[in-house]
Amino acid sequence: MKFFIDTADLAEIEVLSATGLVDGVTTNPSLVAQSGRPFLQAVREICAVVPGPVSAEVTATDHETMLAEGRLLAGLAPNVAVKVPLTVDGLKTCKVLAGEGTPVNVTLCFSAGQALLAAKAGAAYISPFVGRLDDAGQDGMDLIAEIVEIYSQYPGLKTEVLVASVRGVKHVVEAACLGADVATIPPAVLRALFEHPLTDRGLAAFLADWEKTGQSILPKQAAE
Ligand code: E4P
């Protein structure tokens, strides 16, 4: 499964992408607002740090303006994926941009029917929002299972299931169990994926025992 980071915070992106474990980035207008950065500049900067796809979302709601915005965003860097909302105008825009060779991430997906439409419109990614469905009293992972099952019926289909609105490690692991292609993960959740108290305790014990041996793997520095 690919890991994208769900943030527009360049400092976070730089630190986390240095792990070599980050395959892309997703942003949305709320995340851009949180970052306090000028949008177009932020997209250029993020694209320069992460070689994988960087989703940048249009903010118009009508097809013509969405298309103009999408083309402008796509021109910012070769790794921009244009993000459009799952509306009639959004999918019309997706169809045109995809035809022009621009990868499109269709966002705000809350049903399998919507995911079917996005695939038909040539989306590179469909973004079902699991956390927001959980918040609304449904099980977001049921939707992921349904979309993965439907898409698997059509092996020629290129649309990837990008699990969005991830709230914790459990969402990431469950998405992987279901065979989702991508999870877009908030920085705090990505950090939490690394952690386990037994890892910390085990490492401390190994290092304490190693210290007792007085050995060093690398040659010891000559005393100054
Ligand atoms: C990413 O593509 C989505 O915009 C994001 O995951 C939404 O997350 P939220 O529901 O926590 O705002």
Tab-separated table of C-alpha atoms and ligand atoms in Angstrom:
chain	number	residue	atom	x	y	z
A	1	MET	CA	0.000	0.000	0.000
A	2	LYS	CA	1.225	3.492	-0.805
A	3	PHE	CA	1.466	6.061	1.980
A	4	PHE	CA	0.608	9.675	1.205
A	5	ILE	CA	0.865	12.407	3.874
A	6	ASP	CA	-2.293	14.411	4.420
A	7	THR	CA	-0.973	17.902	5.122
A	8	ALA	CA	0.095	21.162	3.517
A	9	ASP	CA	2.744	21.761	6.187
A	10	LEU	CA	6.035	21.842	4.283
A	11	ALA	CA	8.211	21.339	7.375
A	12	GLU	CA	6.279	18.162	8.285
A	13	ILE	CA	6.502	16.952	4.692
A	14	GLU	CA	10.271	17.504	4.579
A	15	VAL	CA	10.848	15.596	7.818
A	16	LEU	CA	8.552	12.690	7.011
A	17	SER	CA	9.573	12.315	3.384
A	18	ALA	CA	13.205	12.009	4.551
A	19	THR	CA	12.203	8.568	5.919
A	20	GLY	CA	11.874	7.392	2.311
A	21	LEU	CA	8.468	5.965	3.189
A	22	VAL	CA	6.262	8.686	1.738
A	23	ASP	CA	4.843	8.114	-1.730
A	24	GLY	CA	2.852	11.317	-2.132
A	25	VAL	CA	0.947	14.148	-0.481
A	26	THR	CA	-2.683	15.208	-0.328
A	27	THR	CA	-3.857	18.700	0.515
A	28	ASN	CA	-7.271	20.293	0.668
A	29	PRO	CA	-8.402	23.913	1.110
A	30	SER	CA	-8.738	23.461	4.891
A	31	LEU	CA	-5.188	22.114	5.192
A	32	VAL	CA	-3.869	24.978	3.032
A	33	ALA	CA	-5.687	27.473	5.284
A	34	GLN	CA	-4.118	25.812	8.349
A	35	SER	CA	-0.644	26.090	6.802
A	36	GLY	CA	-1.049	29.850	6.334
A	37	ARG	CA	0.909	29.633	3.066
A	38	PRO	CA	0.016	31.060	-0.369
A	39	PHE	CA	-1.558	28.070	-2.135
A	40	LEU	CA	0.255	28.020	-5.470
A	41	GLN	CA	3.632	28.598	-3.845
A	42	ALA	CA	2.904	25.854	-1.305
A	43	VAL	CA	2.046	23.378	-4.083
A	44	ARG	CA	5.274	24.179	-5.952
A	45	GLU	CA	7.336	23.773	-2.791
A	46	ILE	CA	5.696	20.468	-1.820
A	47	CYS	CA	6.121	19.115	-5.348
A	48	ALA	CA	9.834	19.905	-5.198
A	49	VAL	CA	10.225	17.899	-1.972
A	50	VAL	CA	8.122	14.843	-2.794
A	51	PRO	CA	8.618	13.144	-6.154
A	52	GLY	CA	5.284	11.318	-5.964
A	53	PRO	CA	1.831	12.742	-6.675
A	54	VAL	CA	0.784	15.869	-4.791
A	55	SER	CA	-2.962	16.478	-4.759
A	56	ALA	CA	-3.973	20.120	-5.142
A	57	GLU	CA	-7.684	20.867	-4.981
A	58	VAL	CA	-9.712	23.220	-7.170
A	59	THR	CA	-11.972	25.620	-5.309
A	60	ALA	CA	-14.441	26.599	-8.040
A	61	THR	CA	-17.736	24.734	-8.217
A	62	ASP	CA	-18.636	25.209	-11.912
A	63	HIS	CA	-17.091	23.088	-14.650
A	64	GLU	CA	-15.512	25.868	-16.726
A	65	THR	CA	-13.737	27.490	-13.793
A	66	MET	CA	-12.787	24.139	-12.281
A	67	LEU	CA	-11.193	23.193	-15.576
A	68	ALA	CA	-9.235	26.441	-15.774
A	69	GLU	CA	-8.085	26.008	-12.165
A	70	GLY	CA	-7.223	22.362	-12.745
A	71	ARG	CA	-5.129	23.172	-15.812
A	72	LEU	CA	-3.301	25.913	-13.928
A	73	LEU	CA	-2.599	23.579	-10.987
A	74	ALA	CA	-1.450	20.790	-13.313
A	75	GLY	CA	1.022	23.213	-14.890
A	76	LEU	CA	2.706	24.003	-11.567
A	77	ALA	CA	4.774	20.803	-11.488
A	78	PRO	CA	4.840	17.455	-13.304
A	79	ASN	CA	3.736	15.583	-10.159
A	80	VAL	CA	0.538	17.530	-9.432
A	81	ALA	CA	-2.667	15.483	-9.202
A	82	VAL	CA	-5.665	17.762	-9.524
A	83	LYS	CA	-8.293	17.189	-6.872
A	84	VAL	CA	-11.952	17.773	-7.702
A	85	PRO	CA	-15.050	17.237	-5.557
A	86	LEU	CA	-17.482	14.473	-6.355
A	87	THR	CA	-20.128	16.627	-8.014
A	88	VAL	CA	-21.515	16.613	-11.558
A	89	ASP	CA	-19.242	19.506	-12.492
A	90	GLY	CA	-16.335	17.876	-10.674
A	91	LEU	CA	-16.686	14.653	-12.641
A	92	LYS	CA	-17.120	16.523	-15.933
A	93	THR	CA	-13.860	18.279	-15.128
A	94	CYS	CA	-12.241	14.974	-14.154
A	95	LYS	CA	-13.172	13.465	-17.499
A	96	VAL	CA	-11.601	16.334	-19.470
A	97	LEU	CA	-8.438	16.577	-17.357
A	98	ALA	CA	-7.940	12.802	-17.406
A	99	GLY	CA	-8.298	12.915	-21.212
A	100	GLU	CA	-5.497	15.481	-21.266
A	101	GLY	CA	-3.269	13.138	-19.279
A	102	THR	CA	-3.616	14.863	-15.902
A	103	PRO	CA	-4.077	12.531	-12.940
A	104	VAL	CA	-7.237	13.468	-11.039
A	105	ASN	CA	-8.084	12.692	-7.421
A	106	VAL	CA	-11.854	12.712	-6.910
A	107	THR	CA	-12.525	13.726	-3.330
A	108	LEU	CA	-15.433	13.789	-0.881
A	109	CYS	CA	-16.626	10.288	-1.803
A	110	PHE	CA	-19.148	8.794	0.607
A	111	SER	CA	-20.792	5.999	-1.414
A	112	ALA	CA	-19.902	3.127	-3.728
A	113	GLY	CA	-22.121	4.597	-6.434
A	114	GLN	CA	-20.069	7.779	-6.362
A	115	ALA	CA	-16.879	5.699	-6.603
A	116	LEU	CA	-18.255	3.965	-9.690
A	117	LEU	CA	-18.932	7.321	-11.344
A	118	ALA	CA	-15.431	8.587	-10.547
A	119	ALA	CA	-13.874	5.498	-12.121
A	120	LYS	CA	-16.007	6.018	-15.197
A	121	ALA	CA	-14.820	9.623	-15.371
A	122	GLY	CA	-11.218	8.372	-15.528
A	123	ALA	CA	-10.126	9.336	-12.012
A	124	ALA	CA	-6.609	8.267	-11.073
A	125	TYR	CA	-7.715	8.186	-7.408
A	126	ILE	CA	-11.014	7.967	-5.579
A	127	SER	CA	-10.921	9.373	-2.039
A	128	PRO	CA	-13.544	7.856	0.280
A	129	PHE	CA	-13.582	9.664	3.657
A	130	VAL	CA	-13.605	6.957	6.320
A	131	GLY	CA	-13.261	9.164	9.413
A	132	ARG	CA	-16.153	11.413	8.481
A	133	LEU	CA	-18.363	8.360	7.820
A	134	ASP	CA	-17.390	6.956	11.243
A	135	ASP	CA	-18.263	10.335	12.773
A	136	ALA	CA	-21.681	10.129	11.104
A	137	GLY	CA	-22.373	6.772	12.768
A	138	GLN	CA	-21.463	4.507	9.827
A	139	ASP	CA	-18.432	2.255	9.435
A	140	GLY	CA	-16.155	3.963	6.917
A	141	MET	CA	-14.257	0.741	6.314
A	142	ASP	CA	-17.438	-0.922	4.973
A	143	LEU	CA	-17.290	1.589	2.130
A	144	ILE	CA	-13.624	0.808	1.437
A	145	ALA	CA	-14.425	-2.914	1.324
A	146	GLU	CA	-17.296	-2.269	-1.071
A	147	ILE	CA	-15.267	-0.079	-3.446
A	148	VAL	CA	-12.274	-2.456	-3.441
A	149	GLU	CA	-14.653	-5.329	-4.226
A	150	ILE	CA	-16.379	-3.447	-7.056
A	151	TYR	CA	-13.147	-2.202	-8.668
A	152	SER	CA	-11.651	-5.704	-8.473
A	153	GLN	CA	-14.401	-6.916	-10.823
A	154	TYR	CA	-12.835	-4.784	-13.575
A	155	PRO	CA	-9.128	-5.594	-13.825
A	156	GLY	CA	-8.628	-2.968	-16.558
A	157	LEU	CA	-9.795	-0.194	-14.243
A	158	LYS	CA	-6.948	2.155	-13.346
A	159	THR	CA	-8.615	4.113	-10.523
A	160	GLU	CA	-6.826	3.615	-7.204
A	161	VAL	CA	-8.658	3.530	-3.884
A	162	LEU	CA	-7.134	6.283	-1.727
A	163	VAL	CA	-8.386	6.004	1.844
A	164	ALA	CA	-8.860	9.542	3.198
A	165	SER	CA	-10.020	11.138	6.441
A	166	VAL	CA	-7.798	8.712	8.327
A	167	ARG	CA	-7.981	9.217	12.091
A	168	GLY	CA	-5.666	6.562	13.511
A	169	VAL	CA	-3.353	3.607	13.024
A	170	LYS	CA	-6.327	1.235	13.019
A	171	HIS	CA	-7.729	2.882	9.887
A	172	VAL	CA	-4.399	2.399	8.079
A	173	VAL	CA	-4.095	-1.253	9.067
A	174	GLU	CA	-7.716	-2.019	8.200
A	175	ALA	CA	-7.331	-0.273	4.830
A	176	ALA	CA	-4.268	-2.439	4.121
A	177	CYS	CA	-6.175	-5.604	5.108
A	178	LEU	CA	-8.831	-4.674	2.568
A	179	GLY	CA	-6.270	-4.145	-0.190
A	180	ALA	CA	-6.748	-0.385	-0.596
A	181	ASP	CA	-4.105	1.076	-2.919
A	182	VAL	CA	-3.245	4.179	-0.886
A	183	ALA	CA	-3.857	5.662	2.538
A	184	THR	CA	-3.388	9.377	3.026
A	185	ILE	CA	-2.202	9.738	6.569
A	186	PRO	CA	-2.012	12.792	8.865
A	187	PRO	CA	1.567	13.354	10.137
A	188	ALA	CA	0.687	12.429	13.739
A	189	VAL	CA	-0.811	9.113	12.603
A	190	LEU	CA	2.209	8.346	10.415
A	191	ARG	CA	4.455	8.932	13.427
A	192	ALA	CA	2.216	6.725	15.571
A	193	LEU	CA	2.624	3.891	13.030
A	194	PHE	CA	6.299	3.643	13.997
A	195	GLU	CA	5.611	3.318	17.687
A	196	HIS	CA	5.187	0.404	20.077
A	197	PRO	CA	6.150	0.435	23.785
A	198	LEU	CA	7.702	-3.040	23.465
A	199	THR	CA	9.986	-1.742	20.716
A	200	ASP	CA	11.234	1.024	23.038
A	201	ARG	CA	11.622	-1.341	25.985
A	202	GLY	CA	13.343	-4.016	23.898
A	203	LEU	CA	15.779	-1.536	22.370
A	204	ALA	CA	16.672	-0.088	25.777
A	205	ALA	CA	17.459	-3.605	27.065
A	206	PHE	CA	19.555	-4.506	24.002
A	207	LEU	CA	21.559	-1.289	24.305
A	208	ALA	CA	22.123	-1.751	28.045
A	209	ASP	CA	23.485	-5.286	27.426
A	210	TRP	CA	25.624	-4.077	24.511
A	211	GLU	CA	27.123	-1.333	26.682
A	212	LYS	CA	28.304	-4.029	29.127
A	213	THR	CA	30.356	-5.723	26.382
A	214	GLY	CA	32.465	-2.580	25.906
A	215	GLN	CA	32.464	-3.248	22.155
A	216	SER	CA	31.851	-0.923	19.220
A	217	ILE	CA	30.796	-1.957	15.699
A	218	LEU	CA	32.560	0.973	14.070
A	219	PRO	CA	36.195	1.700	14.960
A	220	LYS	CA	36.327	3.843	18.101
A	221	GLN	CA	37.420	7.450	17.482
A	222	ALA	CA	41.000	8.073	18.615
A	223	ALA	CA	40.890	9.962	21.913
A	224	GLU	CA	41.699	13.643	21.324
B	1	E4P	C1	-7.570	14.148	1.923
B	1	E4P	O1	-7.501	13.959	0.748
B	1	E4P	C2	-8.801	14.603	2.600
B	1	E4P	O2	-9.132	15.898	2.200
B	1	E4P	C3	-8.606	14.512	4.095
B	1	E4P	O3	-8.122	13.218	4.390
B	1	E4P	C4	-9.848	14.835	4.896
B	1	E4P	O4	-9.592	14.555	6.240
B	1	E4P	P1	-10.540	15.053	7.420
B	1	E4P	O5	-11.859	14.355	7.295
B	1	E4P	O6	-9.821	14.662	8.664
B	1	E4P	O7	-10.675	16.537	7.267
